[in-house]
mmCIF file of C-alpha atoms in Angstrom:
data_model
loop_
_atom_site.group_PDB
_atom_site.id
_atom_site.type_symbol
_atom_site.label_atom_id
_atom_site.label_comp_id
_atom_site.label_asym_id
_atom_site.label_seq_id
_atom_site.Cartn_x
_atom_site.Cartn_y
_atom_site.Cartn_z
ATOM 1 C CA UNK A 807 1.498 -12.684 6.295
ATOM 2 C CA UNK A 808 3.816 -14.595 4.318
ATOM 3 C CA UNK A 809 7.512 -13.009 4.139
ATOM 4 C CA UNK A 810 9.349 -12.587 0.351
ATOM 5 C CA UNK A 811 12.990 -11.406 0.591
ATOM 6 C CA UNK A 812 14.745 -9.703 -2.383
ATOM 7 C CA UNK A 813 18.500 -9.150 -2.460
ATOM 8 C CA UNK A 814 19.984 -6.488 -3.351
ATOM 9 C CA UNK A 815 17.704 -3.704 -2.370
ATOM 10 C CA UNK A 816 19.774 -1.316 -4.232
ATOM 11 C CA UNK A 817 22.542 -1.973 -6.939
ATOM 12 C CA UNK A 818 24.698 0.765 -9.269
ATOM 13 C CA UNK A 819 26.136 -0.662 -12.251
ATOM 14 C CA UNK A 820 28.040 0.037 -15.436
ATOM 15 C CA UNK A 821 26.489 0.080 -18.889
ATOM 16 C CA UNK A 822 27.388 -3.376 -20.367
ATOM 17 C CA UNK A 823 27.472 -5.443 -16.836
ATOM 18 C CA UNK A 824 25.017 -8.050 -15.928
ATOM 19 C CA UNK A 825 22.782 -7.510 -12.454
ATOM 20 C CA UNK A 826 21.418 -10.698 -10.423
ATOM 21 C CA UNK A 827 18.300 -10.450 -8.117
ATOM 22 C CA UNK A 828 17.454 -12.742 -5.699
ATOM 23 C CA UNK A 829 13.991 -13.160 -4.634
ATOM 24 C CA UNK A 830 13.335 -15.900 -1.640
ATOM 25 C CA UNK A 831 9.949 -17.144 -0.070
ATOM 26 C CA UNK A 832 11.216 -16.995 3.943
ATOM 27 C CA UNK A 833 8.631 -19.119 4.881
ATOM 28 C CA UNK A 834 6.567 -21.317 2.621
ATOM 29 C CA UNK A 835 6.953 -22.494 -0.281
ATOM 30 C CA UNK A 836 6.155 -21.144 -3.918
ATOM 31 C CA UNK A 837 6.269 -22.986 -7.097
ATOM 32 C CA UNK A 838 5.348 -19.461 -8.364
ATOM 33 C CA UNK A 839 6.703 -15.896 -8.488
ATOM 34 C CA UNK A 840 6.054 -13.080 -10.752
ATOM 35 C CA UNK A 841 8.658 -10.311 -11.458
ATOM 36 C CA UNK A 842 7.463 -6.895 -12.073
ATOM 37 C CA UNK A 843 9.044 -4.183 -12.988
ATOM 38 C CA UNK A 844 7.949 -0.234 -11.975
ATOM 39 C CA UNK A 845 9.055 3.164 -13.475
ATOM 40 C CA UNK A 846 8.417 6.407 -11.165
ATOM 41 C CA UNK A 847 4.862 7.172 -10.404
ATOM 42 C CA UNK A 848 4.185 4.348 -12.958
ATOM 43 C CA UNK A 849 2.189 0.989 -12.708
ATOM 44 C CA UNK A 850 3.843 -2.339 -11.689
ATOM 45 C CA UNK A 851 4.261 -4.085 -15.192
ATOM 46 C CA UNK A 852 4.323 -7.604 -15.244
ATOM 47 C CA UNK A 853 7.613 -8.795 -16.587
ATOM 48 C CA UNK A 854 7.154 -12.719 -16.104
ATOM 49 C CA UNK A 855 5.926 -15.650 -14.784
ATOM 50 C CA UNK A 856 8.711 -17.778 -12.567
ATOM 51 C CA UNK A 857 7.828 -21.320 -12.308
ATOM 52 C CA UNK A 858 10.075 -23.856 -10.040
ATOM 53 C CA UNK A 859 11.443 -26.881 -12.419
ATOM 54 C CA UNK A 860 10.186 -25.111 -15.856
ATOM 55 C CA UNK A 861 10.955 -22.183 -17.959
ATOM 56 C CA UNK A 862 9.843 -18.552 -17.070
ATOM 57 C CA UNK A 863 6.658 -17.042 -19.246
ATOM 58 C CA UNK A 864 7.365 -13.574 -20.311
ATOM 59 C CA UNK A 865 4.832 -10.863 -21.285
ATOM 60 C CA UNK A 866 4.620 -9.894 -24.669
ATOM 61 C CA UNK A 867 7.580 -7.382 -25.219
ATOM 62 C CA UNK A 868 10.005 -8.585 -22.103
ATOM 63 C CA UNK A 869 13.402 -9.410 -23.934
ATOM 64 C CA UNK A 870 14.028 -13.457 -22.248
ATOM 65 C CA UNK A 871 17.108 -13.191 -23.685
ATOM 66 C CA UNK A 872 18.047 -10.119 -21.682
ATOM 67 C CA UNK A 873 16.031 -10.650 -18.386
ATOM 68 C CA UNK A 874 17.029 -14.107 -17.705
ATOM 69 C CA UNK A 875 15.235 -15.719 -14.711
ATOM 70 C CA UNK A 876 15.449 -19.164 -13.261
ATOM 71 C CA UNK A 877 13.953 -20.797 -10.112
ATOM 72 C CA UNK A 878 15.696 -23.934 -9.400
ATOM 73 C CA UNK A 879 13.811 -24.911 -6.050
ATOM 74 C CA UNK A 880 10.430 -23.552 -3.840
ATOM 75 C CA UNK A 881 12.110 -20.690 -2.550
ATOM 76 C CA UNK A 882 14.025 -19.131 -4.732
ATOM 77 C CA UNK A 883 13.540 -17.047 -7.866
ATOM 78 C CA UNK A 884 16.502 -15.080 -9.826
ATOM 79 C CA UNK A 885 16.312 -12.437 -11.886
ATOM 80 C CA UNK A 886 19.583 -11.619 -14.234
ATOM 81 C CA UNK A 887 19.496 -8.381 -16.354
ATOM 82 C CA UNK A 888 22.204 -9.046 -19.222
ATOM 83 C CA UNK A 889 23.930 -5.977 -20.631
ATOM 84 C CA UNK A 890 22.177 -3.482 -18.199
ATOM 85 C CA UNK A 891 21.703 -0.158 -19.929
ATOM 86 C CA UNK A 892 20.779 3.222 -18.522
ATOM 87 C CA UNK A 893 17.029 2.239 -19.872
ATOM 88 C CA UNK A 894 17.167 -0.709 -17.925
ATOM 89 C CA UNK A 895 17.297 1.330 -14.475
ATOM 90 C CA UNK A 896 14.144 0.996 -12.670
ATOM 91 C CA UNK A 897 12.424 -0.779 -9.136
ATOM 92 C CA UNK A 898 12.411 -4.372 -9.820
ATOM 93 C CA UNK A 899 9.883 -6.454 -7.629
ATOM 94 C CA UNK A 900 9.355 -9.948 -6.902
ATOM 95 C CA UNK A 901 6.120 -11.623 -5.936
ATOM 96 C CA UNK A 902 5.190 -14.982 -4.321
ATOM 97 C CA UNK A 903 1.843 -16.400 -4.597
ATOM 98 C CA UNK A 904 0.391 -17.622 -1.808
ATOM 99 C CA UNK A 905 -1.769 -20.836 -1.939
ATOM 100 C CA UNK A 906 -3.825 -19.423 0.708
ATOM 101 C CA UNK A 907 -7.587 -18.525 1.321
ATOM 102 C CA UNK A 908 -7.327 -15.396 -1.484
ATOM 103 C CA UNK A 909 -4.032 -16.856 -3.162
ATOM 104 C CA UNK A 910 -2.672 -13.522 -3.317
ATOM 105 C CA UNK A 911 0.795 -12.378 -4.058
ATOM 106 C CA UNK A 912 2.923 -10.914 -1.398
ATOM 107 C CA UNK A 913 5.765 -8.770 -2.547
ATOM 108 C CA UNK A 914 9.451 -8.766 -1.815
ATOM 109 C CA UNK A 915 10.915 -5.205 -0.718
ATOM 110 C CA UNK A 916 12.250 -3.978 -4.391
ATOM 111 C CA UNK A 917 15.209 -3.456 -5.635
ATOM 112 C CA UNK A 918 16.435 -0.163 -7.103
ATOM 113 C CA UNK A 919 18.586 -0.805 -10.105
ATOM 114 C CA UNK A 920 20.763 2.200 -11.395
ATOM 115 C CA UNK A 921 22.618 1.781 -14.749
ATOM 116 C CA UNK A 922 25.471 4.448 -15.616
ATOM 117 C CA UNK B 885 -2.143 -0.787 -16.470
ATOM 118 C CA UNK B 886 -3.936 -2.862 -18.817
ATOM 119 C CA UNK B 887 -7.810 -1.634 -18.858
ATOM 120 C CA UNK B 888 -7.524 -1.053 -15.265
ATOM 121 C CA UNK B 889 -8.883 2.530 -14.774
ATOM 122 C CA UNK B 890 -8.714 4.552 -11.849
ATOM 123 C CA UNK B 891 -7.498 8.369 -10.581
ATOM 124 C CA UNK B 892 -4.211 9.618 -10.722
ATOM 125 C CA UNK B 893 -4.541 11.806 -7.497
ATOM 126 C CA UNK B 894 -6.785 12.339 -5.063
ATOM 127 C CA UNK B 895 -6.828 15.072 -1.812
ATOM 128 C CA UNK B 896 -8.499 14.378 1.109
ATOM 129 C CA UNK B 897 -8.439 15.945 4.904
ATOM 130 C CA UNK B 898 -7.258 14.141 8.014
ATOM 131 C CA UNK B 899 -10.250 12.620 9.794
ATOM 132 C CA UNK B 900 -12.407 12.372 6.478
ATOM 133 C CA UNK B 901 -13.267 9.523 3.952
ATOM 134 C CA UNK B 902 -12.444 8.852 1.245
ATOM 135 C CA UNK B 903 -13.529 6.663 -1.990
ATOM 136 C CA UNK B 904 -11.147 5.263 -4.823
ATOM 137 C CA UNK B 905 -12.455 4.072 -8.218
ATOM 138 C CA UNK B 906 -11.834 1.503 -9.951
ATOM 139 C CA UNK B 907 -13.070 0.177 -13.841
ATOM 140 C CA UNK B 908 -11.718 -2.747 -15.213
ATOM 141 C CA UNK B 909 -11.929 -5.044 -17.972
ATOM 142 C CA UNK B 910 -14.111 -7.979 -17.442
ATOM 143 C CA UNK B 911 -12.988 -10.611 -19.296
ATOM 144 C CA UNK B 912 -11.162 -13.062 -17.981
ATOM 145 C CA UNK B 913 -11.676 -11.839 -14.143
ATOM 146 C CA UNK B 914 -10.952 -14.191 -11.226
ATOM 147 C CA UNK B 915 -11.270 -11.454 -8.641
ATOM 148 C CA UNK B 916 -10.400 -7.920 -7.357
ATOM 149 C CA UNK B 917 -7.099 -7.009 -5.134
ATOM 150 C CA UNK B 918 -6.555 -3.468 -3.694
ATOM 151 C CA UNK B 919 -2.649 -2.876 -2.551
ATOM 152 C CA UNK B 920 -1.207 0.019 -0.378
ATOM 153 C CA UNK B 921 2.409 1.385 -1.825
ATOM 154 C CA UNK B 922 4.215 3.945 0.152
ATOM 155 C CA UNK B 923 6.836 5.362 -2.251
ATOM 156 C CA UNK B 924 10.048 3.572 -2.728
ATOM 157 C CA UNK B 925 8.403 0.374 -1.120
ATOM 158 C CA UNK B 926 6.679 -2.971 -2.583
ATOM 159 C CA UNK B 927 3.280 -2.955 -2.051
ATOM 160 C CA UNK B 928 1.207 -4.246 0.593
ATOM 161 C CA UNK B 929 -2.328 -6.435 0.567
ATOM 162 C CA UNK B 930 -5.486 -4.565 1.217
ATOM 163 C CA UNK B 931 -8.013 -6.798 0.335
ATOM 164 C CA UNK B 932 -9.392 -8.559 -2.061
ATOM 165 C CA UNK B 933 -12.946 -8.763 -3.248
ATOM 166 C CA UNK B 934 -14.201 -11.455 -5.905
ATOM 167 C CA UNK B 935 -18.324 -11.601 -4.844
ATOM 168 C CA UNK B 936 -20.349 -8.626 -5.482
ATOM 169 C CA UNK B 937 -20.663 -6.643 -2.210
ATOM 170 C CA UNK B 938 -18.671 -4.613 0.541
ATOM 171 C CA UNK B 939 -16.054 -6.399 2.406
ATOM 172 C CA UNK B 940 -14.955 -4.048 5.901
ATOM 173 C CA UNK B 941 -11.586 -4.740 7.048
ATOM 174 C CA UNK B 942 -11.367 -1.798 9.970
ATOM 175 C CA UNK B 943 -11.352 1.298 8.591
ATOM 176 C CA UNK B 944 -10.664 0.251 5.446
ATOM 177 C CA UNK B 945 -13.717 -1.493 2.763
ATOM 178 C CA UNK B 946 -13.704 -2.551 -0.810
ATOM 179 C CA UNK B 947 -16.938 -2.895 -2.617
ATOM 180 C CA UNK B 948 -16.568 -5.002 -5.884
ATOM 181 C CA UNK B 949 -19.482 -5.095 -8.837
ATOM 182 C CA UNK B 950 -18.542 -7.807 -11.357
ATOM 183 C CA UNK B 951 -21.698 -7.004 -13.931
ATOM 184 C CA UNK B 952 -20.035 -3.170 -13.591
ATOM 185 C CA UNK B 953 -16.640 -3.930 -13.993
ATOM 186 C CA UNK B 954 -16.424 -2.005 -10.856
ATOM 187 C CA UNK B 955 -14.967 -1.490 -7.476
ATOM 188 C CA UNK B 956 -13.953 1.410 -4.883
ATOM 189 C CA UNK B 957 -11.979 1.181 -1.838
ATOM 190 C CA UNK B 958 -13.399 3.303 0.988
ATOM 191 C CA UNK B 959 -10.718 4.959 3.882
ATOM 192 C CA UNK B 960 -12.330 6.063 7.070
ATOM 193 C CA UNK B 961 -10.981 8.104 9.740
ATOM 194 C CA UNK B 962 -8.269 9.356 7.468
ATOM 195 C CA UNK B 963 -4.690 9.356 9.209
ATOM 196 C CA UNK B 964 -1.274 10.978 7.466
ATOM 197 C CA UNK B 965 0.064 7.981 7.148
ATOM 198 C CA UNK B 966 -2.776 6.501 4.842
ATOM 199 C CA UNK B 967 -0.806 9.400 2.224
ATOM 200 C CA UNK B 968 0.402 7.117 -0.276
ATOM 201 C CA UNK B 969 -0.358 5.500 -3.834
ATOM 202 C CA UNK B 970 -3.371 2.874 -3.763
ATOM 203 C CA UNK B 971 -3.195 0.130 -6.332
ATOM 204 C CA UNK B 972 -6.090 -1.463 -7.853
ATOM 205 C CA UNK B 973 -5.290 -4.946 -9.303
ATOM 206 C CA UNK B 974 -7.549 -7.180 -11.245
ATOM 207 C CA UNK B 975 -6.643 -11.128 -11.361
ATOM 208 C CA UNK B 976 -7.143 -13.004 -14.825
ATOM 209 C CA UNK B 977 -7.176 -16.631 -15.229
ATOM 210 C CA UNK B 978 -3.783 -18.471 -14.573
ATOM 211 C CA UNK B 979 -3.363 -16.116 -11.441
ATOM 212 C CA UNK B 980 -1.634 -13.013 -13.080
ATOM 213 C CA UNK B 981 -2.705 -9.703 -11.714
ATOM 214 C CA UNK B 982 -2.691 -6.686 -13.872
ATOM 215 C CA UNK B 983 -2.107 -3.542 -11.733
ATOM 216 C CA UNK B 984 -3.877 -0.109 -12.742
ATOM 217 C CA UNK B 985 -1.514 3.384 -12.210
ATOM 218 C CA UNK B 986 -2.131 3.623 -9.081
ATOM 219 C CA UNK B 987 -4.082 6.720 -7.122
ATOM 220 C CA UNK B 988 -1.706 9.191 -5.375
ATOM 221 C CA UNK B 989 -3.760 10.033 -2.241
ATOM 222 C CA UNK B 990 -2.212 13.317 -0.805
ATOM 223 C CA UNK B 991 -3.572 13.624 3.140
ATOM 224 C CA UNK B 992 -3.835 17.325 4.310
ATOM 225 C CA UNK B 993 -4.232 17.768 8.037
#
């Protein structure tokens, strides 16, 4: 299957300091990535839509302003947490879609974010 | 997960099957996706169902019933490395997938 790279896998930061994620399609293309975040033993929660050339769509209660994502070309999608607090520490994943035979999503590895 | 309904935990024994649940909400469907997630890892594809019917993948099946709102995902010949959380995902229009909890599956051997 199709190969999505995140970078870091695991980051410790300060209270107040902004985090970057990288999330890269290895080997196709995709104008489209979703970031999710997870809590332990919780559900993957859709954070936002990443679309190559064009604003992000956030879900209903995702801060823009504080998880600021851009995806200037077909293989690469940032996430930037602004002002990371403790509350902000989770597993972030990326997704790629796929424009395959079931257009699915493959997932990057995660990265662990831990705010002090 | 957003009216995506399915067990927190399940128990089953090594060698056994096993069938996981799955209720969602129907409107806006565009099809069915069952993911694998070992913990502290992203998940992986299963399958994906969006006919009525059984699709068999190896010892793995997923049955979807869209009048229902319904699908399972069916484990054969249960190994200890199937132990892990099993994700069903439901995909609305405009490709965004809502994921349900997740169903802890704890193998005993």
């Amino acid at each position: 299957g199709a190969v999505v790279s995140q970078h870091p896998s695991w980051v410790i930061c300060k209270s107040g300091t902004s985090v970057k994620i990288e999330c890269r399609s290895l080997d196709f293309q995709a104008t489209t990535m979703f970031w999710y975040r997870q809590f332990p033993k919780q559900s993957l929660m859709l954070m936002a839509t990443s679309n190559e050339g064009s604003k992000a769509t956030y879900e209903q209660g995702v801060e823009k302003d504080k998880f600021l994502i851009n995806h200037a070309s077909l293989t690469l999608s940032t996430l930037t947490v602004t002002s990371a607090h403790p509350e902000d520490s989770s597993f972030y994943i990326c997704s790629a879609r796929v424009l395959a035979e079931y257009n699915e999503q493959f997932f990057g590895p995660g990265t662990r974010l831990t705010v002090l | 997960g957003q009216n995506i309904d399915q067990p927190t935990e399940m128990t089953a024994t090594e060698g056994a099957i096993v069938q996981i649940n799955c209720t969602y909400q129907t409107s806006g469907f565009n099809g069915l996706f069952w993911y694998q997630q070992h913990a502290g890892e992203a998940p992986t594809f299963l399958s994906y169902n969006v006919l009525d019917g059984l699709e068999e993948k190896g010892r793995f099946s997923s049955f979807l019933s869209r009048s229902k709102g319904y699908s399972y995902l069916l484990l054969k010949e249960l190994q200890m490395k199937d132990s892990a959380s099993y994700l069903c995902a439901s995909r609305k229009s405009g490709d965004k997938i809502i994921f349900g909890k997740g169903t802890r599956l704890h193998i005993l051997p």
